[in-house]
Coordinates of C-alpha atoms in Angstrom, one line a residue:
S1 CA -20.1 64.8 -5.2
S2 CA -20.3 64.4 -1.4
A3 CA -17.2 63.1 0.3
I4 CA -17.9 60.3 2.8
E5 CA -16.6 61.3 6.2
T6 CA -14.7 58.7 8.2
S7 CA -13.5 59.5 11.7
A8 CA -9.9 58.3 12.3
M9 CA -9.6 55.8 15.1
S10 CA -7.1 56.6 17.9
I11 CA -4.0 54.4 17.8
T12 CA -4.8 53.5 21.5
E13 CA -8.1 52.0 20.4
Y14 CA -6.7 50.0 17.5
N15 CA -6.5 46.7 19.3
G16 CA -9.0 47.4 22.2
G17 CA -9.1 45.9 25.6
G18 CA -9.7 46.7 29.3
I19 CA -7.6 46.1 32.4
L20 CA -8.2 46.7 36.1
A21 CA -6.6 45.9 39.4
M22 CA -8.1 45.9 42.8
A23 CA -6.9 45.8 46.4
G24 CA -8.2 43.6 49.2
K25 CA -7.1 42.7 52.7
N26 CA -3.5 41.3 52.3
C27 CA -4.3 40.4 48.7
V28 CA -4.5 42.1 45.4
A29 CA -6.1 41.1 42.0
I30 CA -5.5 42.1 38.4
A31 CA -7.8 41.2 35.5
S32 CA -8.1 41.8 31.8
D33 CA -10.4 40.8 28.9
R34 CA -9.2 38.4 26.2
R35 CA -10.1 40.1 22.9
Y36 CA -7.4 40.9 20.3
G37 CA -8.9 43.0 17.6
V38 CA -7.9 45.1 14.6
Q39 CA -10.3 48.1 14.9
F40 CA -13.8 46.6 14.9
Q41 CA -12.7 43.2 13.6
T42 CA -12.0 40.5 16.3
M43 CA -8.9 38.5 15.3
A44 CA -8.5 36.3 18.4
T45 CA -10.2 35.6 21.7
D46 CA -7.3 34.3 23.8
K47 CA -5.0 37.4 24.0
N48 CA -2.9 37.5 27.2
K49 CA -2.5 41.1 28.5
L50 CA -1.2 40.2 32.0
Y51 CA 2.4 39.4 32.7
K52 CA 4.1 37.9 35.8
M53 CA 7.1 39.9 36.9
H54 CA 7.6 37.7 40.0
D55 CA 5.5 35.7 42.5
K56 CA 3.9 38.8 44.1
L57 CA 4.0 41.2 41.2
Y58 CA 2.0 41.4 37.9
I59 CA 1.7 44.0 35.2
G60 CA -1.2 44.5 32.7
L61 CA -0.6 46.4 29.5
A62 CA -3.5 48.0 27.6
G63 CA -3.1 49.8 24.3
L64 CA -1.4 48.9 21.1
A65 CA -0.5 45.2 21.0
T66 CA 2.9 45.7 19.2
D67 CA 4.0 48.2 21.9
Q68 CA 2.7 45.9 24.6
A69 CA 5.0 43.1 23.4
T70 CA 8.0 45.5 23.0
F71 CA 7.5 47.1 26.4
H72 CA 7.1 43.7 28.1
E73 CA 10.4 42.5 26.6
K74 CA 12.1 45.6 27.8
L75 CA 10.7 45.1 31.3
K76 CA 11.9 41.5 31.4
F77 CA 15.4 42.6 30.5
R78 CA 15.5 45.4 33.1
L79 CA 14.1 43.0 35.8
A80 CA 16.7 40.3 34.9
M81 CA 19.5 43.0 35.3
Y82 CA 18.0 44.1 38.6
S83 CA 17.9 40.5 39.9
L84 CA 21.5 39.9 38.9
R85 CA 22.7 43.2 40.6
E86 CA 20.5 43.1 43.7
E87 CA 20.1 39.3 44.2
R88 CA 16.4 39.9 45.2
D89 CA 13.0 40.5 43.8
I90 CA 12.1 44.1 43.0
K91 CA 9.7 45.8 45.4
P92 CA 6.4 46.8 43.8
A93 CA 6.9 50.5 44.5
S94 CA 10.4 50.4 42.9
F95 CA 8.9 48.6 39.9
G96 CA 6.3 51.3 39.5
K97 CA 9.0 53.9 39.3
L98 CA 11.0 51.8 36.8
V99 CA 7.9 51.5 34.5
S100 CA 7.2 55.3 34.9
T101 CA 10.8 56.1 34.0
L102 CA 10.9 53.8 31.0
L103 CA 7.8 55.4 29.6
Y104 CA 8.9 58.9 30.3
E105 CA 12.3 58.6 28.5
R106 CA 10.3 57.8 25.3
R107 CA 7.9 60.7 25.8
F108 CA 8.5 62.3 22.4
G109 CA 7.8 59.0 20.6
P110 CA 5.9 57.1 23.3
Y111 CA 5.0 53.4 23.7
F112 CA 1.2 53.4 23.2
C113 CA 0.5 51.3 26.2
E114 CA -1.0 52.0 29.5
P115 CA 0.4 49.9 32.4
V116 CA -1.5 48.7 35.4
I117 CA 0.6 47.1 38.2
A118 CA -0.7 45.0 41.1
G119 CA 1.6 43.5 43.8
L120 CA 2.1 42.8 47.4
D121 CA 5.0 44.4 49.3
S122 CA 7.2 42.8 51.9
A123 CA 4.5 43.3 54.6
N124 CA 1.9 41.8 52.2
E125 CA 0.2 45.2 51.9
P126 CA -1.4 45.7 48.4
Y127 CA 0.3 48.1 45.9
L128 CA -1.5 49.4 42.9
F129 CA -0.2 51.7 40.1
A130 CA -1.4 52.9 36.8
S131 CA -0.1 55.5 34.4
D132 CA -0.6 57.1 31.0
F133 CA 1.7 56.6 27.9
I134 CA 4.4 59.0 29.2
G135 CA 4.6 57.5 32.7
A136 CA 2.5 60.0 34.8
P137 CA 1.8 57.8 37.9
L138 CA -1.6 57.2 39.5
I139 CA -1.3 55.5 42.9
P140 CA -4.8 55.3 44.5
D141 CA -5.8 55.9 48.1
M142 CA -6.4 52.3 49.3
D143 CA -9.0 53.4 51.9
S144 CA -11.4 55.2 49.6
N145 CA -10.9 53.7 46.2
G146 CA -8.5 50.8 46.0
F147 CA -8.6 50.1 42.2
V148 CA -7.0 51.3 39.0
V149 CA -8.3 50.9 35.4
A150 CA -6.9 51.2 31.8
G151 CA -7.8 50.6 28.2
T152 CA -10.7 51.4 26.0
S153 CA -13.3 50.3 28.6
S154 CA -11.7 52.3 31.4
E155 CA -14.7 54.6 31.9
Q156 CA -17.1 51.7 32.2
L157 CA -14.8 49.8 34.5
F158 CA -14.3 52.8 36.7
G159 CA -18.0 53.2 37.2
M160 CA -18.4 49.5 38.1
C161 CA -15.5 49.6 40.5
E162 CA -16.8 52.7 42.2
S163 CA -20.2 50.9 42.8
M164 CA -18.9 47.5 43.8
W165 CA -15.5 47.9 45.6
R166 CA -15.2 48.2 49.3
P167 CA -12.2 48.0 51.7
G168 CA -11.1 44.7 53.4
L169 CA -12.2 42.2 50.8
D170 CA -10.8 38.7 51.3
P171 CA -9.4 36.7 48.3
E172 CA -12.7 35.1 47.3
E173 CA -14.7 38.3 47.7
L174 CA -12.0 40.1 45.7
F175 CA -12.2 37.6 42.9
E176 CA -16.0 37.8 42.7
T177 CA -15.9 41.7 42.8
I178 CA -13.2 42.1 40.2
S179 CA -14.8 39.5 37.9
Q180 CA -18.2 41.2 38.0
C181 CA -16.7 44.6 37.4
L182 CA -14.6 43.3 34.4
L183 CA -17.5 41.4 32.8
A184 CA -20.1 44.2 33.3
G185 CA -17.6 46.9 32.1
S186 CA -16.4 44.9 29.1
D187 CA -20.0 44.2 28.0
R188 CA -20.5 47.9 27.4
D189 CA -17.4 48.3 25.2
C190 CA -17.4 46.8 21.7
L191 CA -13.6 46.8 21.6
A192 CA -13.2 44.6 24.7
G193 CA -14.7 41.4 26.0
W194 CA -14.8 37.8 25.0
G195 CA -14.2 36.5 28.5
G196 CA -11.4 37.5 31.0
T197 CA -8.4 36.4 32.9
V198 CA -8.1 37.1 36.7
H199 CA -5.0 36.7 38.9
V200 CA -5.6 37.0 42.7
I201 CA -2.2 37.5 44.4
C202 CA -2.1 36.2 48.0
P203 CA 0.9 36.1 50.4
D204 CA 1.3 32.3 49.9
K205 CA -0.2 31.7 46.4
V206 CA -1.6 33.1 43.2
I207 CA -5.1 32.1 42.2
T208 CA -5.6 32.3 38.4
R209 CA -9.0 31.8 36.8
T210 CA -10.4 32.3 33.3
L211 CA -13.8 33.8 32.9
R212 CA -16.4 33.1 30.2
G213 CA -18.1 36.3 29.0
R214 CA -20.4 37.3 26.1
M215 CA -19.0 36.0 22.9
D216 CA -20.4 38.8 20.7

């Protein structure tokens, strides 16, 4: 009798998804797909993976959906405590260190989520951050490749971003570029897709748009 071989799926691929953030000129954008799946079965097509921390700071969480929810609640608590103590909004760079620390202190039983942070600092300069499950930071060089990616479609997204991103994009150009990268990257990953959500953070406003993608 021949045993049927089944390859075990990584826990990081269980729910699927792709997230990317991209820097422009005095603006920054963060985008994610909208699929919520259980392995290869799609359960919902309206999953939010991007969370507002304050007016100029957003975080996207890729990975296991239960850990995303837990980690987001933990971040909300830490940010509320920070606001009470400091009486100001947290700087994006400080928030990146907070996220990195929270992940690293659980390194022996980690949260299976990869964070992507996009924000504007006090001088309205873009800040991008990504890390792995145990908080090893990746902060890109804004002049050569001002983008970060995460999730099951990270390789496809990385290739698209390398092709399409250029320095000095204005908010509308940035929206168009990040949207095309997200849709083209997600279309090549069966664990991500079903449209997307994009936030473009400007000094005076946040532009939020929902994208329609392939529904298969």
